[in-house]
Amino acid sequence: MRNDSLLINKKSWDEVAHRFFGRNPLPEYGPLAPREEDLNLLGDVAGLKVLDIGCGSGHSLQYMDSHDAAELWGVDLSKTQIETAKELLKNSKAPVHLFESPMEENPDLPLAYFDIAYSIYALGWTTDLRQTLTNVHNYLKPGGIFVFSWEHPLHSRAILMGEDFHFNKSYHKEGAYDHEAWHAPAIMQQFKVSTYINTLIECGFEIEKVVEDVSLTEEDRERHANRWYSYEKAKMMPTTLIIKSRKKDR
């Protein structure tokens, strides 16, 4: 099932990558979510080696380059996304290393090497959360940080009808699902907040911050009118889960 899911998702992303060019990259953590300048989860990245898990079109790495990161590394399942990221980052100040690979596998990335790893709206695509987080843990130096964002587990389980929420699936149900807003064959994974936290801990991370806040500026309201992530729904339920963790410094 895992290999089948990876093949389906790779094909889907290769076909729809253009729709997500530059969509919600750092300093954004997700639609209607607080930004890095509000949260300061990454801190000063100048001189640091950074790794993007699910790097997409490369815009988050471009942000890191603009803040003087020493090395830019990225992994993405989609060949189209990697090619797009290579083009975007061809004039970067820092050296760039991009790998077309599932996040569940190590495409020959160095171990205990990175100061920061992050994943912006990509971790929910993993077919094996524990293996992916184990990989990230192995990539980081002791004391290195890992920050990820993903659609909040409640968001796709509840539908706003007028001023009332109707739950269309149990919060307790986890595993693969077809996302209602994804207009191509694709398989994402649904986990509870506690599953993300507990798996991080079991893989050797210390949790430093969990963010479920929203950003409801007028600009946000205009950008997300009549979309899957709506202003009206965000007033009552978070769109995004953001977690900062750190590899234990043994």
PDB file of C-alpha atoms in Angstrom:
ATOM      1  CA  MET A   1       0.000   0.000   0.000  1.00  0.00           C
ATOM      2  CA  ARG A   2       2.866   2.405   0.873  1.00  0.00           C
ATOM      3  CA  ASN A   3       4.522   2.081  -2.544  1.00  0.00           C
ATOM      4  CA  ASP A   4       1.153   2.400  -4.298  1.00  0.00           C
ATOM      5  CA  SER A   5       0.407   5.591  -2.367  1.00  0.00           C
ATOM      6  CA  LEU A   6       3.812   7.069  -3.200  1.00  0.00           C
ATOM      7  CA  LEU A   7       3.331   6.390  -6.905  1.00  0.00           C
ATOM      8  CA  ILE A   8      -0.166   7.939  -6.859  1.00  0.00           C
ATOM      9  CA  ASN A   9       1.039  11.018  -4.997  1.00  0.00           C
ATOM     10  CA  LYS A  10       4.109  11.467  -7.180  1.00  0.00           C
ATOM     11  CA  LYS A  11       1.970  11.378 -10.325  1.00  0.00           C
ATOM     12  CA  SER A  12      -0.533  13.784  -8.805  1.00  0.00           C
ATOM     13  CA  TRP A  13       2.106  16.315  -7.721  1.00  0.00           C
ATOM     14  CA  ASP A  14       3.903  16.166 -11.051  1.00  0.00           C
ATOM     15  CA  GLU A  15       0.601  17.107 -12.705  1.00  0.00           C
ATOM     16  CA  VAL A  16      -0.638  19.836 -10.344  1.00  0.00           C
ATOM     17  CA  ALA A  17       2.620  21.418  -9.158  1.00  0.00           C
ATOM     18  CA  HIS A  18       1.925  24.611 -11.134  1.00  0.00           C
ATOM     19  CA  ARG A  19      -1.154  25.254  -8.961  1.00  0.00           C
ATOM     20  CA  PHE A  20       1.008  25.457  -5.860  1.00  0.00           C
ATOM     21  CA  PHE A  21       3.901  27.537  -7.158  1.00  0.00           C
ATOM     22  CA  GLY A  22       4.876  29.755  -4.226  1.00  0.00           C
ATOM     23  CA  ARG A  23       1.769  28.804  -2.210  1.00  0.00           C
ATOM     24  CA  ASN A  24       2.158  29.632   1.496  1.00  0.00           C
ATOM     25  CA  PRO A  25       5.972  29.323   1.806  1.00  0.00           C
ATOM     26  CA  LEU A  26       8.008  30.688   4.687  1.00  0.00           C
ATOM     27  CA  PRO A  27       7.618  33.116   6.328  1.00  0.00           C
ATOM     28  CA  GLU A  28       4.049  31.746   6.115  1.00  0.00           C
ATOM     29  CA  TYR A  29       3.211  28.527   7.933  1.00  0.00           C
ATOM     30  CA  GLY A  30      -0.134  28.001   6.248  1.00  0.00           C
ATOM     31  CA  PRO A  31      -3.362  29.709   5.214  1.00  0.00           C
ATOM     32  CA  LEU A  32      -4.798  32.037   7.853  1.00  0.00           C
ATOM     33  CA  ALA A  33      -1.980  31.020  10.216  1.00  0.00           C
ATOM     34  CA  PRO A  34       0.593  33.134  12.092  1.00  0.00           C
ATOM     35  CA  ARG A  35       3.827  33.877  10.224  1.00  0.00           C
ATOM     36  CA  GLU A  36       7.442  33.367  11.242  1.00  0.00           C
ATOM     37  CA  GLU A  37       7.851  37.032  12.144  1.00  0.00           C
ATOM     38  CA  ASP A  38       5.015  36.551  14.655  1.00  0.00           C
ATOM     39  CA  LEU A  39       6.254  33.249  16.080  1.00  0.00           C
ATOM     40  CA  ASN A  40      10.072  33.366  15.718  1.00  0.00           C
ATOM     41  CA  LEU A  41      10.288  29.570  15.777  1.00  0.00           C
ATOM     42  CA  LEU A  42      13.374  29.375  13.557  1.00  0.00           C
ATOM     43  CA  GLY A  43      15.329  32.253  15.055  1.00  0.00           C
ATOM     44  CA  ASP A  44      18.392  33.656  13.309  1.00  0.00           C
ATOM     45  CA  VAL A  45      19.282  31.219  10.491  1.00  0.00           C
ATOM     46  CA  ALA A  46      22.385  33.084   9.302  1.00  0.00           C
ATOM     47  CA  GLY A  47      25.281  30.665   8.868  1.00  0.00           C
ATOM     48  CA  LEU A  48      23.132  27.574   9.500  1.00  0.00           C
ATOM     49  CA  LYS A  49      22.600  24.449   7.391  1.00  0.00           C
ATOM     50  CA  VAL A  50      18.891  24.030   6.692  1.00  0.00           C
ATOM     51  CA  LEU A  51      16.833  21.135   5.299  1.00  0.00           C
ATOM     52  CA  ASP A  52      13.357  21.461   3.775  1.00  0.00           C
ATOM     53  CA  ILE A  53      11.222  18.290   3.919  1.00  0.00           C
ATOM     54  CA  GLY A  54       8.757  18.528   1.024  1.00  0.00           C
ATOM     55  CA  CYS A  55      10.474  21.576  -0.450  1.00  0.00           C
ATOM     56  CA  GLY A  56       7.972  22.041  -3.294  1.00  0.00           C
ATOM     57  CA  SER A  57       8.761  24.950  -5.601  1.00  0.00           C
ATOM     58  CA  GLY A  58      11.680  26.060  -3.413  1.00  0.00           C
ATOM     59  CA  HIS A  59      10.210  29.319  -2.116  1.00  0.00           C
ATOM     60  CA  SER A  60      10.820  28.481   1.567  1.00  0.00           C
ATOM     61  CA  LEU A  61      14.448  27.740   0.744  1.00  0.00           C
ATOM     62  CA  GLN A  62      14.571  31.058  -1.099  1.00  0.00           C
ATOM     63  CA  TYR A  63      13.376  32.707   2.130  1.00  0.00           C
ATOM     64  CA  MET A  64      16.172  30.942   4.014  1.00  0.00           C
ATOM     65  CA  ASP A  65      18.694  32.169   1.465  1.00  0.00           C
ATOM     66  CA  SER A  66      17.448  35.742   1.888  1.00  0.00           C
ATOM     67  CA  HIS A  67      18.194  35.350   5.621  1.00  0.00           C
ATOM     68  CA  ASP A  68      21.758  34.161   4.944  1.00  0.00           C
ATOM     69  CA  ALA A  69      21.493  30.435   5.651  1.00  0.00           C
ATOM     70  CA  ALA A  70      24.836  28.751   4.896  1.00  0.00           C
ATOM     71  CA  GLU A  71      23.508  25.733   2.957  1.00  0.00           C
ATOM     72  CA  LEU A  72      20.125  24.995   1.362  1.00  0.00           C
ATOM     73  CA  TRP A  73      18.983  21.363   1.173  1.00  0.00           C
ATOM     74  CA  GLY A  74      15.595  20.090   0.055  1.00  0.00           C
ATOM     75  CA  VAL A  75      13.736  16.836  -0.548  1.00  0.00           C
ATOM     76  CA  ASP A  76      10.545  16.415  -2.571  1.00  0.00           C
ATOM     77  CA  LEU A  77       8.689  13.469  -4.094  1.00  0.00           C
ATOM     78  CA  SER A  78       7.837  15.344  -7.296  1.00  0.00           C
ATOM     79  CA  LYS A  79      10.261  15.623 -10.194  1.00  0.00           C
ATOM     80  CA  THR A  80       8.364  18.692 -11.414  1.00  0.00           C
ATOM     81  CA  GLN A  81       8.731  20.413  -8.069  1.00  0.00           C
ATOM     82  CA  ILE A  82      12.444  19.680  -7.857  1.00  0.00           C
ATOM     83  CA  GLU A  83      13.022  21.025 -11.367  1.00  0.00           C
ATOM     84  CA  THR A  84      11.024  24.153 -10.505  1.00  0.00           C
ATOM     85  CA  ALA A  85      12.983  24.633  -7.277  1.00  0.00           C
ATOM     86  CA  LYS A  86      16.313  24.252  -9.096  1.00  0.00           C
ATOM     87  CA  GLU A  87      15.315  27.009 -11.493  1.00  0.00           C
ATOM     88  CA  LEU A  88      14.075  29.292  -8.709  1.00  0.00           C
ATOM     89  CA  LEU A  89      17.230  28.827  -6.647  1.00  0.00           C
ATOM     90  CA  LYS A  90      19.819  28.911  -9.432  1.00  0.00           C
ATOM     91  CA  ASN A  91      21.138  32.317  -8.327  1.00  0.00           C
ATOM     92  CA  SER A  92      21.087  31.666  -4.586  1.00  0.00           C
ATOM     93  CA  LYS A  93      23.945  32.951  -2.458  1.00  0.00           C
ATOM     94  CA  ALA A  94      24.182  29.650  -0.572  1.00  0.00           C
ATOM     95  CA  PRO A  95      24.957  26.269  -2.160  1.00  0.00           C
ATOM     96  CA  VAL A  96      21.820  24.284  -3.045  1.00  0.00           C
ATOM     97  CA  HIS A  97      21.316  20.509  -2.804  1.00  0.00           C
ATOM     98  CA  LEU A  98      17.954  19.151  -3.971  1.00  0.00           C
ATOM     99  CA  PHE A  99      16.811  15.531  -4.012  1.00  0.00           C
ATOM    100  CA  GLU A 100      13.856  13.932  -5.781  1.00  0.00           C
ATOM    101  CA  SER A 101      12.851  11.416  -3.125  1.00  0.00           C
ATOM    102  CA  PRO A 102      10.049  10.336  -0.794  1.00  0.00           C
ATOM    103  CA  MET A 103      10.473  11.751   2.702  1.00  0.00           C
ATOM    104  CA  GLU A 104      10.205   8.192   4.032  1.00  0.00           C
ATOM    105  CA  GLU A 105      13.592   7.363   2.483  1.00  0.00           C
ATOM    106  CA  ASN A 106      17.044   8.886   2.871  1.00  0.00           C
ATOM    107  CA  PRO A 107      18.367   9.888  -0.579  1.00  0.00           C
ATOM    108  CA  ASP A 108      21.941   9.950   0.774  1.00  0.00           C
ATOM    109  CA  LEU A 109      21.541  13.010   2.991  1.00  0.00           C
ATOM    110  CA  PRO A 110      24.286  13.459   5.606  1.00  0.00           C
ATOM    111  CA  LEU A 111      23.492  12.433   9.183  1.00  0.00           C
ATOM    112  CA  ALA A 112      23.833  14.612  12.285  1.00  0.00           C
ATOM    113  CA  TYR A 113      24.571  17.503   9.917  1.00  0.00           C
ATOM    114  CA  PHE A 114      21.733  20.036   9.890  1.00  0.00           C
ATOM    115  CA  ASP A 115      21.025  22.839  12.344  1.00  0.00           C
ATOM    116  CA  ILE A 116      17.405  23.222  11.234  1.00  0.00           C
ATOM    117  CA  ALA A 117      14.918  20.989   9.456  1.00  0.00           C
ATOM    118  CA  TYR A 118      11.418  22.162   8.640  1.00  0.00           C
ATOM    119  CA  SER A 119       8.365  21.089   6.668  1.00  0.00           C
ATOM    120  CA  ILE A 120       5.685  23.542   5.543  1.00  0.00           C
ATOM    121  CA  TYR A 121       2.374  21.840   4.738  1.00  0.00           C
ATOM    122  CA  ALA A 122       4.043  18.626   3.585  1.00  0.00           C
ATOM    123  CA  LEU A 123       4.258  16.205   6.516  1.00  0.00           C
ATOM    124  CA  GLY A 124       0.674  14.986   6.089  1.00  0.00           C
ATOM    125  CA  TRP A 125       1.711  13.429   2.782  1.00  0.00           C
ATOM    126  CA  THR A 126       3.978  10.880   4.470  1.00  0.00           C
ATOM    127  CA  THR A 127       2.983   7.236   4.190  1.00  0.00           C
ATOM    128  CA  ASP A 128       5.019   6.432   7.315  1.00  0.00           C
ATOM    129  CA  LEU A 129       5.076   9.160   9.947  1.00  0.00           C
ATOM    130  CA  ARG A 130       7.405   7.338  12.338  1.00  0.00           C
ATOM    131  CA  GLN A 131       9.985   6.582   9.645  1.00  0.00           C
ATOM    132  CA  THR A 132       9.873  10.144   8.328  1.00  0.00           C
ATOM    133  CA  LEU A 133      10.394  11.625  11.802  1.00  0.00           C
ATOM    134  CA  THR A 134      13.166   9.102  12.486  1.00  0.00           C
ATOM    135  CA  ASN A 135      14.877  10.260   9.297  1.00  0.00           C
ATOM    136  CA  VAL A 136      14.568  13.928  10.322  1.00  0.00           C
ATOM    137  CA  HIS A 137      15.973  13.103  13.758  1.00  0.00           C
ATOM    138  CA  ASN A 138      18.941  11.371  12.128  1.00  0.00           C
ATOM    139  CA  TYR A 139      19.626  14.329   9.821  1.00  0.00           C
ATOM    140  CA  LEU A 140      19.800  16.857  12.658  1.00  0.00           C
ATOM    141  CA  LYS A 141      22.753  17.686  14.851  1.00  0.00           C
ATOM    142  CA  PRO A 142      22.174  17.166  18.584  1.00  0.00           C
ATOM    143  CA  GLY A 143      20.217  20.222  19.668  1.00  0.00           C
ATOM    144  CA  GLY A 144      18.974  20.865  16.121  1.00  0.00           C
ATOM    145  CA  ILE A 145      15.389  22.023  15.682  1.00  0.00           C
ATOM    146  CA  PHE A 146      12.532  20.663  13.602  1.00  0.00           C
ATOM    147  CA  VAL A 147       9.495  22.814  12.832  1.00  0.00           C
ATOM    148  CA  PHE A 148       6.537  21.612  10.812  1.00  0.00           C
ATOM    149  CA  SER A 149       3.101  22.854   9.851  1.00  0.00           C
ATOM    150  CA  TRP A 150       0.155  20.929   8.456  1.00  0.00           C
ATOM    151  CA  GLU A 151      -3.597  21.291   8.155  1.00  0.00           C
ATOM    152  CA  HIS A 152      -5.067  21.073  11.629  1.00  0.00           C
ATOM    153  CA  PRO A 153      -6.548  17.598  12.200  1.00  0.00           C
ATOM    154  CA  LEU A 154      -9.941  19.065  13.079  1.00  0.00           C
ATOM    155  CA  HIS A 155     -10.239  21.195   9.961  1.00  0.00           C
ATOM    156  CA  SER A 156     -11.140  18.550   7.380  1.00  0.00           C
ATOM    157  CA  ARG A 157     -13.355  16.674   9.845  1.00  0.00           C
ATOM    158  CA  ALA A 158     -15.789  19.543  10.335  1.00  0.00           C
ATOM    159  CA  ILE A 159     -17.996  21.419   7.881  1.00  0.00           C
ATOM    160  CA  LEU A 160     -19.293  24.905   8.676  1.00  0.00           C
ATOM    161  CA  MET A 161     -22.987  25.166   7.788  1.00  0.00           C
ATOM    162  CA  GLY A 162     -24.275  28.623   8.632  1.00  0.00           C
ATOM    163  CA  GLU A 163     -23.071  29.173  12.174  1.00  0.00           C
ATOM    164  CA  ASP A 164     -22.945  25.477  13.088  1.00  0.00           C
ATOM    165  CA  PHE A 165     -20.284  22.820  12.676  1.00  0.00           C
ATOM    166  CA  HIS A 166     -21.155  19.352  11.400  1.00  0.00           C
ATOM    167  CA  PHE A 167     -18.572  16.631  11.850  1.00  0.00           C
ATOM    168  CA  ASN A 168     -18.296  14.343   8.830  1.00  0.00           C
ATOM    169  CA  LYS A 169     -15.828  11.881  10.377  1.00  0.00           C
ATOM    170  CA  SER A 170     -14.561  10.908  13.801  1.00  0.00           C
ATOM    171  CA  TYR A 171     -11.574  12.742  15.225  1.00  0.00           C
ATOM    172  CA  HIS A 172     -10.334   9.366  16.493  1.00  0.00           C
ATOM    173  CA  LYS A 173     -10.083   7.850  12.999  1.00  0.00           C
ATOM    174  CA  GLU A 174      -6.548   7.982  11.624  1.00  0.00           C
ATOM    175  CA  GLY A 175      -4.861   6.839   8.433  1.00  0.00           C
ATOM    176  CA  ALA A 176      -5.070   7.390   4.686  1.00  0.00           C
ATOM    177  CA  TYR A 177      -7.865   9.457   3.174  1.00  0.00           C
ATOM    178  CA  ASP A 178      -8.820  11.319   0.002  1.00  0.00           C
ATOM    179  CA  HIS A 179      -8.803  15.049   0.710  1.00  0.00           C
ATOM    180  CA  GLU A 180     -12.041  16.726  -0.349  1.00  0.00           C
ATOM    181  CA  ALA A 181     -10.279  19.823  -1.677  1.00  0.00           C
ATOM    182  CA  TRP A 182      -7.683  17.935  -3.743  1.00  0.00           C
ATOM    183  CA  HIS A 183      -8.846  17.701  -7.352  1.00  0.00           C
ATOM    184  CA  ALA A 184      -6.653  14.776  -8.422  1.00  0.00           C
ATOM    185  CA  PRO A 185      -6.087  11.215  -7.191  1.00  0.00           C
ATOM    186  CA  ALA A 186      -3.964  11.578  -4.056  1.00  0.00           C
ATOM    187  CA  ILE A 187      -3.648   9.982  -0.644  1.00  0.00           C
ATOM    188  CA  MET A 188      -2.927  12.006   2.477  1.00  0.00           C
ATOM    189  CA  GLN A 189      -2.677  10.850   6.081  1.00  0.00           C
ATOM    190  CA  GLN A 190      -4.906  11.934   8.960  1.00  0.00           C
ATOM    191  CA  PHE A 191      -3.443  11.968  12.466  1.00  0.00           C
ATOM    192  CA  LYS A 192      -4.579  13.367  15.799  1.00  0.00           C
ATOM    193  CA  VAL A 193      -2.576  16.161  17.420  1.00  0.00           C
ATOM    194  CA  SER A 194      -1.521  13.707  20.127  1.00  0.00           C
ATOM    195  CA  THR A 195      -0.159  11.295  17.500  1.00  0.00           C
ATOM    196  CA  TYR A 196       2.143  13.966  16.066  1.00  0.00           C
ATOM    197  CA  ILE A 197       3.341  14.942  19.553  1.00  0.00           C
ATOM    198  CA  ASN A 198       3.793  11.408  20.859  1.00  0.00           C
ATOM    199  CA  THR A 199       5.583  10.192  17.710  1.00  0.00           C
ATOM    200  CA  LEU A 200       7.982  13.138  17.877  1.00  0.00           C
ATOM    201  CA  ILE A 201       8.743  12.275  21.507  1.00  0.00           C
ATOM    202  CA  GLU A 202       9.182   8.564  20.721  1.00  0.00           C
ATOM    203  CA  CYS A 203      11.607   9.472  17.918  1.00  0.00           C
ATOM    204  CA  GLY A 204      13.821  11.420  20.306  1.00  0.00           C
ATOM    205  CA  PHE A 205      12.491  14.992  20.060  1.00  0.00           C
ATOM    206  CA  GLU A 206      11.602  17.415  22.825  1.00  0.00           C
ATOM    207  CA  ILE A 207       8.504  19.510  22.161  1.00  0.00           C
ATOM    208  CA  GLU A 208       9.136  23.235  22.563  1.00  0.00           C
ATOM    209  CA  LYS A 209       5.972  24.851  21.210  1.00  0.00           C
ATOM    210  CA  VAL A 210       2.566  23.895  19.798  1.00  0.00           C
ATOM    211  CA  VAL A 211       0.675  26.583  17.862  1.00  0.00           C
ATOM    212  CA  GLU A 212      -3.015  26.461  16.928  1.00  0.00           C
ATOM    213  CA  ASP A 213      -3.572  30.202  16.494  1.00  0.00           C
ATOM    214  CA  VAL A 214      -5.039  31.901  13.433  1.00  0.00           C
ATOM    215  CA  SER A 215      -4.361  35.162  11.616  1.00  0.00           C
ATOM    216  CA  LEU A 216      -7.509  37.030  10.683  1.00  0.00           C
ATOM    217  CA  THR A 217      -6.369  40.246   9.040  1.00  0.00           C
ATOM    218  CA  GLU A 218      -8.393  41.882   6.309  1.00  0.00           C
ATOM    219  CA  GLU A 219      -5.757  40.775   3.800  1.00  0.00           C
ATOM    220  CA  ASP A 220      -6.219  37.173   4.961  1.00  0.00           C
ATOM    221  CA  ARG A 221      -9.965  37.517   4.603  1.00  0.00           C
ATOM    222  CA  GLU A 222      -9.686  38.712   0.994  1.00  0.00           C
ATOM    223  CA  ARG A 223      -7.100  36.085   0.012  1.00  0.00           C
ATOM    224  CA  HIS A 224      -9.135  33.171   1.297  1.00  0.00           C
ATOM    225  CA  ALA A 225     -12.664  34.165   0.320  1.00  0.00           C
ATOM    226  CA  ASN A 226     -14.672  31.193  -0.969  1.00  0.00           C
ATOM    227  CA  ARG A 227     -11.773  28.777  -0.521  1.00  0.00           C
ATOM    228  CA  TRP A 228     -11.243  25.590   1.462  1.00  0.00           C
ATOM    229  CA  TYR A 229      -9.604  27.620   4.233  1.00  0.00           C
ATOM    230  CA  SER A 230     -12.217  30.295   4.879  1.00  0.00           C
ATOM    231  CA  TYR A 231     -12.115  33.315   7.141  1.00  0.00           C
ATOM    232  CA  GLU A 232     -15.480  32.410   8.663  1.00  0.00           C
ATOM    233  CA  LYS A 233     -14.393  28.878   9.536  1.00  0.00           C
ATOM    234  CA  ALA A 234     -11.037  30.067  10.866  1.00  0.00           C
ATOM    235  CA  LYS A 235     -12.832  32.370  13.326  1.00  0.00           C
ATOM    236  CA  MET A 236     -14.071  29.220  15.060  1.00  0.00           C
ATOM    237  CA  MET A 237     -11.455  26.554  14.296  1.00  0.00           C
ATOM    238  CA  PRO A 238      -7.706  26.605  13.527  1.00  0.00           C
ATOM    239  CA  THR A 239      -6.641  25.901   9.962  1.00  0.00           C
ATOM    240  CA  THR A 240      -3.099  24.907  10.834  1.00  0.00           C
ATOM    241  CA  LEU A 241      -1.126  22.938  13.396  1.00  0.00           C
ATOM    242  CA  ILE A 242       2.462  24.131  13.947  1.00  0.00           C
ATOM    243  CA  ILE A 243       4.911  22.271  16.188  1.00  0.00           C
ATOM    244  CA  LYS A 244       8.476  23.177  17.102  1.00  0.00           C
ATOM    245  CA  SER A 245      10.658  20.384  18.498  1.00  0.00           C
ATOM    246  CA  ARG A 246      14.332  19.870  19.203  1.00  0.00           C
ATOM    247  CA  LYS A 247      16.622  16.841  18.919  1.00  0.00           C
ATOM    248  CA  LYS A 248      17.857  16.028  22.384  1.00  0.00           C
ATOM    249  CA  ASP A 249      21.408  17.184  22.981  1.00  0.00           C
ATOM    250  CA  ARG A 250      22.811  13.998  24.476  1.00  0.00           C
TER     251      ARG A 250
END
